[in-house]
């Protein structure tokens, strides 16, 4: 039952991450403002939760966690750049390259042996990206996809760093420090448009509290309970959830190639879950 609870928490976090992509596209704000608002409101929500539960902030204000905050800021900035240049599918499918990077880097970082099954599952995710990329021929779309791949690389580094740090801090503590760090890294480049309305502020708040604070805490809780390779491939479902939500809420309907790529990613996810 604990294993199924952990999987349910993981899928809930991934669904919220997919919704964040749709919200970023809908709000149509500069990428730096999206990152600063998302991480700032998330840090405030997590701070309130830690105060309410009297868990304390932990000893998180050190170089490692600030470095993870920088990785988180880079990940979100490149991701929002991708969806603003292209579409939600462009950003999400570029980001889905992240399991490929995890499969290559995790054994090297933790001195573990490589498993053929992990590489095959990561290759399926890569094949799903390649299927979709073949239909994106405009320069803007290719740039959006490139930003998405950069987002996947930075997120792979963040995931592996979180695996190490999660043994020293509780998930909510780690999420607080990293979101606070990401917000601080964005401050020098932050500019708030004078035309920004109340609805956009509320959207940023929802993005920070629901799609970030809650989702981030759930995700790092799962990293403490499940192997990073399983989490990374399951998190690729963010593509499926995000594209479906974009079709429903933004009317960005997926083509047959997008659906084929999503199917390959889904196969890799189910395979990894059943193997676990």
Tab-separated table of C-alpha atoms in Angstrom:
chain	number	residue	atom	x	y	z
A	1	UNK	CA	0.000	0.000	0.000
A	2	UNK	CA	2.869	2.366	0.718
A	3	UNK	CA	4.200	1.815	-2.795
A	4	UNK	CA	0.837	2.656	-4.377
A	5	UNK	CA	0.510	5.724	-2.133
A	6	UNK	CA	3.915	6.915	-3.291
A	7	UNK	CA	2.957	6.375	-6.943
A	8	UNK	CA	-0.317	8.269	-6.437
A	9	UNK	CA	1.566	11.191	-4.881
A	10	UNK	CA	4.016	11.142	-7.788
A	11	UNK	CA	1.259	11.249	-10.420
A	12	UNK	CA	-0.497	14.056	-8.530
A	13	UNK	CA	2.702	16.105	-8.582
A	14	UNK	CA	3.213	15.438	-12.290
A	15	UNK	CA	-0.369	16.483	-13.087
A	16	UNK	CA	0.168	19.776	-11.260
A	17	UNK	CA	3.451	20.323	-13.122
A	18	UNK	CA	1.599	19.798	-16.406
A	19	UNK	CA	-1.013	22.329	-15.341
A	20	UNK	CA	1.796	24.817	-14.596
A	21	UNK	CA	2.831	24.750	-18.261
A	22	UNK	CA	-0.716	25.604	-19.326
A	23	UNK	CA	-0.925	28.391	-16.733
A	24	UNK	CA	2.379	29.883	-17.914
A	25	UNK	CA	1.141	29.981	-21.493
A	26	UNK	CA	-2.243	31.401	-20.471
A	27	UNK	CA	-0.787	34.198	-18.298
A	28	UNK	CA	1.497	35.291	-21.187
A	29	UNK	CA	3.976	37.105	-18.924
A	30	UNK	CA	7.773	37.407	-19.388
A	31	UNK	CA	9.630	34.234	-18.424
A	32	UNK	CA	11.630	35.964	-15.664
A	33	UNK	CA	8.430	37.258	-14.044
A	34	UNK	CA	6.817	33.823	-14.277
A	35	UNK	CA	9.804	32.228	-12.547
A	36	UNK	CA	10.106	34.926	-9.872
A	37	UNK	CA	6.368	34.908	-9.136
A	38	UNK	CA	6.078	31.142	-9.169
A	39	UNK	CA	9.044	30.561	-6.866
A	40	UNK	CA	8.298	33.570	-4.639
A	41	UNK	CA	4.684	32.596	-3.921
A	42	UNK	CA	5.757	28.964	-3.496
A	43	UNK	CA	8.386	29.954	-0.918
A	44	UNK	CA	5.810	32.011	1.012
A	45	UNK	CA	3.323	29.120	1.018
A	46	UNK	CA	5.964	26.638	2.166
A	47	UNK	CA	7.176	29.022	4.849
A	48	UNK	CA	3.608	29.295	6.177
A	49	UNK	CA	3.204	25.522	6.144
A	50	UNK	CA	6.468	24.950	8.010
A	51	UNK	CA	5.455	27.535	10.613
A	52	UNK	CA	2.009	25.949	10.994
A	53	UNK	CA	3.423	22.455	11.472
A	54	UNK	CA	6.294	23.761	13.613
A	55	UNK	CA	8.712	21.740	11.522
A	56	UNK	CA	11.246	24.565	11.331
A	57	UNK	CA	13.155	25.704	8.283
A	58	UNK	CA	16.092	23.361	8.779
A	59	UNK	CA	19.704	24.244	8.093
A	60	UNK	CA	19.116	24.810	4.414
A	61	UNK	CA	20.837	28.139	3.907
A	62	UNK	CA	24.067	26.824	2.517
A	63	UNK	CA	25.889	26.573	-0.777
A	64	UNK	CA	24.379	23.271	-1.983
A	65	UNK	CA	20.754	24.359	-1.616
A	66	UNK	CA	21.439	27.768	-3.156
A	67	UNK	CA	23.065	25.964	-6.081
A	68	UNK	CA	19.897	23.886	-6.462
A	69	UNK	CA	17.897	27.116	-6.367
A	70	UNK	CA	19.940	28.335	-9.319
A	71	UNK	CA	19.297	25.067	-11.186
A	72	UNK	CA	15.581	25.417	-10.451
A	73	UNK	CA	15.560	29.013	-11.723
A	74	UNK	CA	17.382	27.993	-14.921
A	75	UNK	CA	14.994	25.070	-15.436
A	76	UNK	CA	11.875	27.194	-15.128
A	77	UNK	CA	13.273	30.097	-17.135
A	78	UNK	CA	14.275	27.882	-20.075
A	79	UNK	CA	10.966	26.017	-19.830
A	80	UNK	CA	8.808	29.150	-19.952
A	81	UNK	CA	10.964	30.531	-22.754
A	82	UNK	CA	10.185	27.348	-24.673
A	83	UNK	CA	6.398	27.466	-24.303
A	84	UNK	CA	6.275	31.226	-24.966
A	85	UNK	CA	8.265	30.778	-28.188
A	86	UNK	CA	6.300	27.757	-29.323
A	87	UNK	CA	3.486	25.898	-27.623
A	88	UNK	CA	2.837	23.908	-24.461
A	89	UNK	CA	3.658	20.737	-26.414
A	90	UNK	CA	6.967	22.219	-27.609
A	91	UNK	CA	8.123	22.989	-24.085
A	92	UNK	CA	6.904	19.754	-22.568
A	93	UNK	CA	8.331	17.488	-25.260
A	94	UNK	CA	11.704	19.237	-25.057
A	95	UNK	CA	11.638	18.923	-21.273
A	96	UNK	CA	10.863	15.213	-21.621
A	97	UNK	CA	14.490	14.679	-22.663
A	98	UNK	CA	15.279	14.824	-18.948
A	99	UNK	CA	15.061	11.042	-18.327
A	100	UNK	CA	17.730	10.579	-20.995
A	101	UNK	CA	20.093	12.819	-19.044
A	102	UNK	CA	19.208	11.157	-15.720
A	103	UNK	CA	19.849	7.670	-17.141
A	104	UNK	CA	23.273	8.796	-18.352
A	105	UNK	CA	24.308	10.833	-15.291
A	106	UNK	CA	22.853	9.006	-12.261
A	107	UNK	CA	25.155	5.931	-12.350
A	108	UNK	CA	28.159	8.215	-12.774
A	109	UNK	CA	27.106	10.552	-9.932
A	110	UNK	CA	26.278	7.805	-7.413
A	111	UNK	CA	28.682	5.070	-8.458
A	112	UNK	CA	25.878	2.716	-9.511
A	113	UNK	CA	25.913	0.141	-12.265
A	114	UNK	CA	24.073	0.896	-15.479
A	115	UNK	CA	21.017	-1.206	-16.311
A	116	UNK	CA	20.063	-1.982	-19.860
A	117	UNK	CA	16.345	-1.644	-19.037
A	118	UNK	CA	16.775	1.932	-17.802
A	119	UNK	CA	18.550	2.899	-20.993
A	120	UNK	CA	15.887	1.239	-23.160
A	121	UNK	CA	13.108	3.056	-21.311
A	122	UNK	CA	14.944	6.359	-21.632
A	123	UNK	CA	15.434	5.617	-25.332
A	124	UNK	CA	11.661	5.202	-25.695
A	125	UNK	CA	11.187	8.676	-24.233
A	126	UNK	CA	13.780	10.018	-26.680
A	127	UNK	CA	11.987	8.304	-29.551
A	128	UNK	CA	8.752	9.989	-28.489
A	129	UNK	CA	10.457	13.383	-28.648
A	130	UNK	CA	11.978	12.588	-32.049
A	131	UNK	CA	8.586	11.618	-33.490
A	132	UNK	CA	7.131	14.987	-32.549
A	133	UNK	CA	10.223	16.998	-33.489
A	134	UNK	CA	9.997	15.891	-37.109
A	135	UNK	CA	6.863	17.980	-37.645
A	136	UNK	CA	8.318	21.153	-36.150
A	137	UNK	CA	10.221	22.717	-39.021
A	138	UNK	CA	9.983	26.479	-38.406
A	139	UNK	CA	12.924	28.259	-36.817
A	140	UNK	CA	10.836	29.534	-33.901
A	141	UNK	CA	9.519	26.045	-33.149
A	142	UNK	CA	13.011	24.562	-33.272
A	143	UNK	CA	14.268	27.277	-30.922
A	144	UNK	CA	11.394	26.503	-28.579
A	145	UNK	CA	12.268	22.819	-28.670
A	146	UNK	CA	15.945	23.640	-27.988
A	147	UNK	CA	14.967	25.712	-24.945
A	148	UNK	CA	12.843	22.760	-23.808
A	149	UNK	CA	15.805	20.367	-24.058
A	150	UNK	CA	17.900	22.836	-22.023
A	151	UNK	CA	15.110	22.773	-19.458
A	152	UNK	CA	15.316	18.968	-19.373
A	153	UNK	CA	19.093	19.017	-18.823
A	154	UNK	CA	18.873	21.478	-15.921
A	155	UNK	CA	16.009	19.504	-14.369
A	156	UNK	CA	18.028	16.290	-14.564
A	157	UNK	CA	20.827	17.977	-12.621
A	158	UNK	CA	18.304	19.267	-10.078
A	159	UNK	CA	16.767	15.812	-9.621
A	160	UNK	CA	20.111	14.184	-8.937
A	161	UNK	CA	21.113	16.956	-6.528
A	162	UNK	CA	17.778	16.589	-4.712
A	163	UNK	CA	18.387	12.875	-4.286
A	164	UNK	CA	21.534	13.693	-2.326
A	165	UNK	CA	20.086	16.602	-0.349
A	166	UNK	CA	16.812	14.842	0.525
A	167	UNK	CA	18.692	12.725	3.084
A	168	UNK	CA	19.485	15.896	5.077
A	169	UNK	CA	16.257	17.931	4.829
A	170	UNK	CA	12.554	17.212	4.901
A	171	UNK	CA	10.793	17.616	1.502
A	172	UNK	CA	8.949	20.808	2.487
A	173	UNK	CA	12.137	22.321	3.930
A	174	UNK	CA	14.115	21.521	0.805
A	175	UNK	CA	11.336	22.874	-1.417
A	176	UNK	CA	11.215	26.111	0.613
A	177	UNK	CA	14.935	26.799	0.375
A	178	UNK	CA	15.146	25.993	-3.319
A	179	UNK	CA	12.143	28.134	-4.245
A	180	UNK	CA	13.433	31.005	-2.113
A	181	UNK	CA	16.805	30.647	-3.807
A	182	UNK	CA	15.226	30.616	-7.280
A	183	UNK	CA	13.267	33.792	-6.481
A	184	UNK	CA	16.423	35.534	-5.254
A	185	UNK	CA	18.369	34.529	-8.373
A	186	UNK	CA	15.670	36.158	-10.529
A	187	UNK	CA	15.516	39.484	-8.672
A	188	UNK	CA	18.282	41.292	-10.635
A	189	UNK	CA	16.384	40.728	-13.915
A	190	UNK	CA	12.846	41.195	-12.584
A	191	UNK	CA	10.574	43.801	-14.170
A	192	UNK	CA	6.842	43.992	-13.397
A	193	UNK	CA	4.755	45.485	-16.247
A	194	UNK	CA	2.558	48.415	-15.245
A	195	UNK	CA	-0.330	46.844	-17.169
A	196	UNK	CA	-0.336	43.650	-15.082
A	197	UNK	CA	-3.870	43.018	-13.798
A	198	UNK	CA	-5.342	41.393	-10.696
A	199	UNK	CA	-6.194	38.254	-12.641
A	200	UNK	CA	-2.562	37.764	-13.602
A	201	UNK	CA	-1.470	38.242	-10.004
A	202	UNK	CA	-4.004	35.628	-8.881
A	203	UNK	CA	-2.768	33.322	-11.641
A	204	UNK	CA	0.828	33.722	-10.446
A	205	UNK	CA	-0.290	32.977	-6.904
A	206	UNK	CA	-2.093	29.796	-7.985
A	207	UNK	CA	0.945	28.825	-10.043
A	208	UNK	CA	3.184	29.242	-7.003
A	209	UNK	CA	0.999	27.669	-4.331
A	210	UNK	CA	-0.759	24.795	-6.107
A	211	UNK	CA	1.405	23.973	-9.113
A	212	UNK	CA	4.701	24.579	-7.317
A	213	UNK	CA	4.664	24.445	-3.501
A	214	UNK	CA	2.353	21.443	-3.312
A	215	UNK	CA	3.693	19.727	-6.433
A	216	UNK	CA	7.344	20.320	-5.507
A	217	UNK	CA	6.850	18.914	-1.991
A	218	UNK	CA	5.075	15.825	-3.330
A	219	UNK	CA	7.774	15.305	-5.948
A	220	UNK	CA	10.644	15.469	-3.469
A	221	UNK	CA	8.763	13.212	-1.058
A	222	UNK	CA	8.649	10.659	-3.870
A	223	UNK	CA	12.389	11.053	-4.482
A	224	UNK	CA	12.948	9.865	-0.911
A	225	UNK	CA	10.776	6.801	-1.454
A	226	UNK	CA	11.412	5.796	-5.084
A	227	UNK	CA	14.528	5.513	-7.295
A	228	UNK	CA	15.331	8.645	-9.288
A	229	UNK	CA	15.222	6.680	-12.552
A	230	UNK	CA	11.650	5.532	-11.863
A	231	UNK	CA	10.624	9.043	-10.810
A	232	UNK	CA	12.255	10.576	-13.890
A	233	UNK	CA	10.467	8.318	-16.372
A	234	UNK	CA	7.115	8.602	-14.567
A	235	UNK	CA	7.507	12.381	-14.498
A	236	UNK	CA	7.624	12.255	-18.303
A	237	UNK	CA	3.830	11.885	-18.034
A	238	UNK	CA	3.865	15.640	-17.501
A	239	UNK	CA	3.947	15.752	-21.299
A	240	UNK	CA	0.753	13.720	-21.579
A	241	UNK	CA	-1.072	15.603	-18.847
A	242	UNK	CA	0.105	18.998	-20.087
A	243	UNK	CA	-0.768	18.419	-23.746
A	244	UNK	CA	-4.223	17.126	-22.842
A	245	UNK	CA	-4.846	20.081	-20.507
A	246	UNK	CA	-3.628	22.487	-23.210
A	247	UNK	CA	-6.063	20.941	-25.689
A	248	UNK	CA	-8.910	21.259	-23.206
A	249	UNK	CA	-8.168	24.730	-21.796
A	250	UNK	CA	-6.204	26.496	-24.564
A	251	UNK	CA	-7.514	24.607	-27.615
A	252	UNK	CA	-3.984	23.585	-28.659
A	253	UNK	CA	-5.074	20.318	-30.195
A	254	UNK	CA	-2.335	17.682	-30.617
A	255	UNK	CA	-1.608	16.234	-34.043
A	256	UNK	CA	-1.245	12.528	-34.743
A	257	UNK	CA	2.541	12.839	-34.408
A	258	UNK	CA	2.189	14.416	-30.973
A	259	UNK	CA	-0.161	11.624	-29.922
A	260	UNK	CA	2.312	9.018	-31.217
A	261	UNK	CA	5.138	10.600	-29.224
A	262	UNK	CA	2.959	10.730	-26.137
A	263	UNK	CA	2.138	7.041	-26.605
A	264	UNK	CA	5.838	6.109	-26.595
A	265	UNK	CA	6.381	8.107	-23.416
A	266	UNK	CA	3.378	6.424	-21.802
A	267	UNK	CA	4.721	2.969	-22.705
A	268	UNK	CA	8.072	3.823	-21.091
A	269	UNK	CA	6.295	5.054	-17.947
A	270	UNK	CA	4.100	1.958	-17.558
A	271	UNK	CA	7.102	-0.280	-18.202
A	272	UNK	CA	9.156	1.452	-15.498
A	273	UNK	CA	6.264	1.319	-12.995
A	274	UNK	CA	5.566	-2.395	-13.557
A	275	UNK	CA	9.295	-3.207	-13.393
A	276	UNK	CA	9.480	-1.466	-10.034
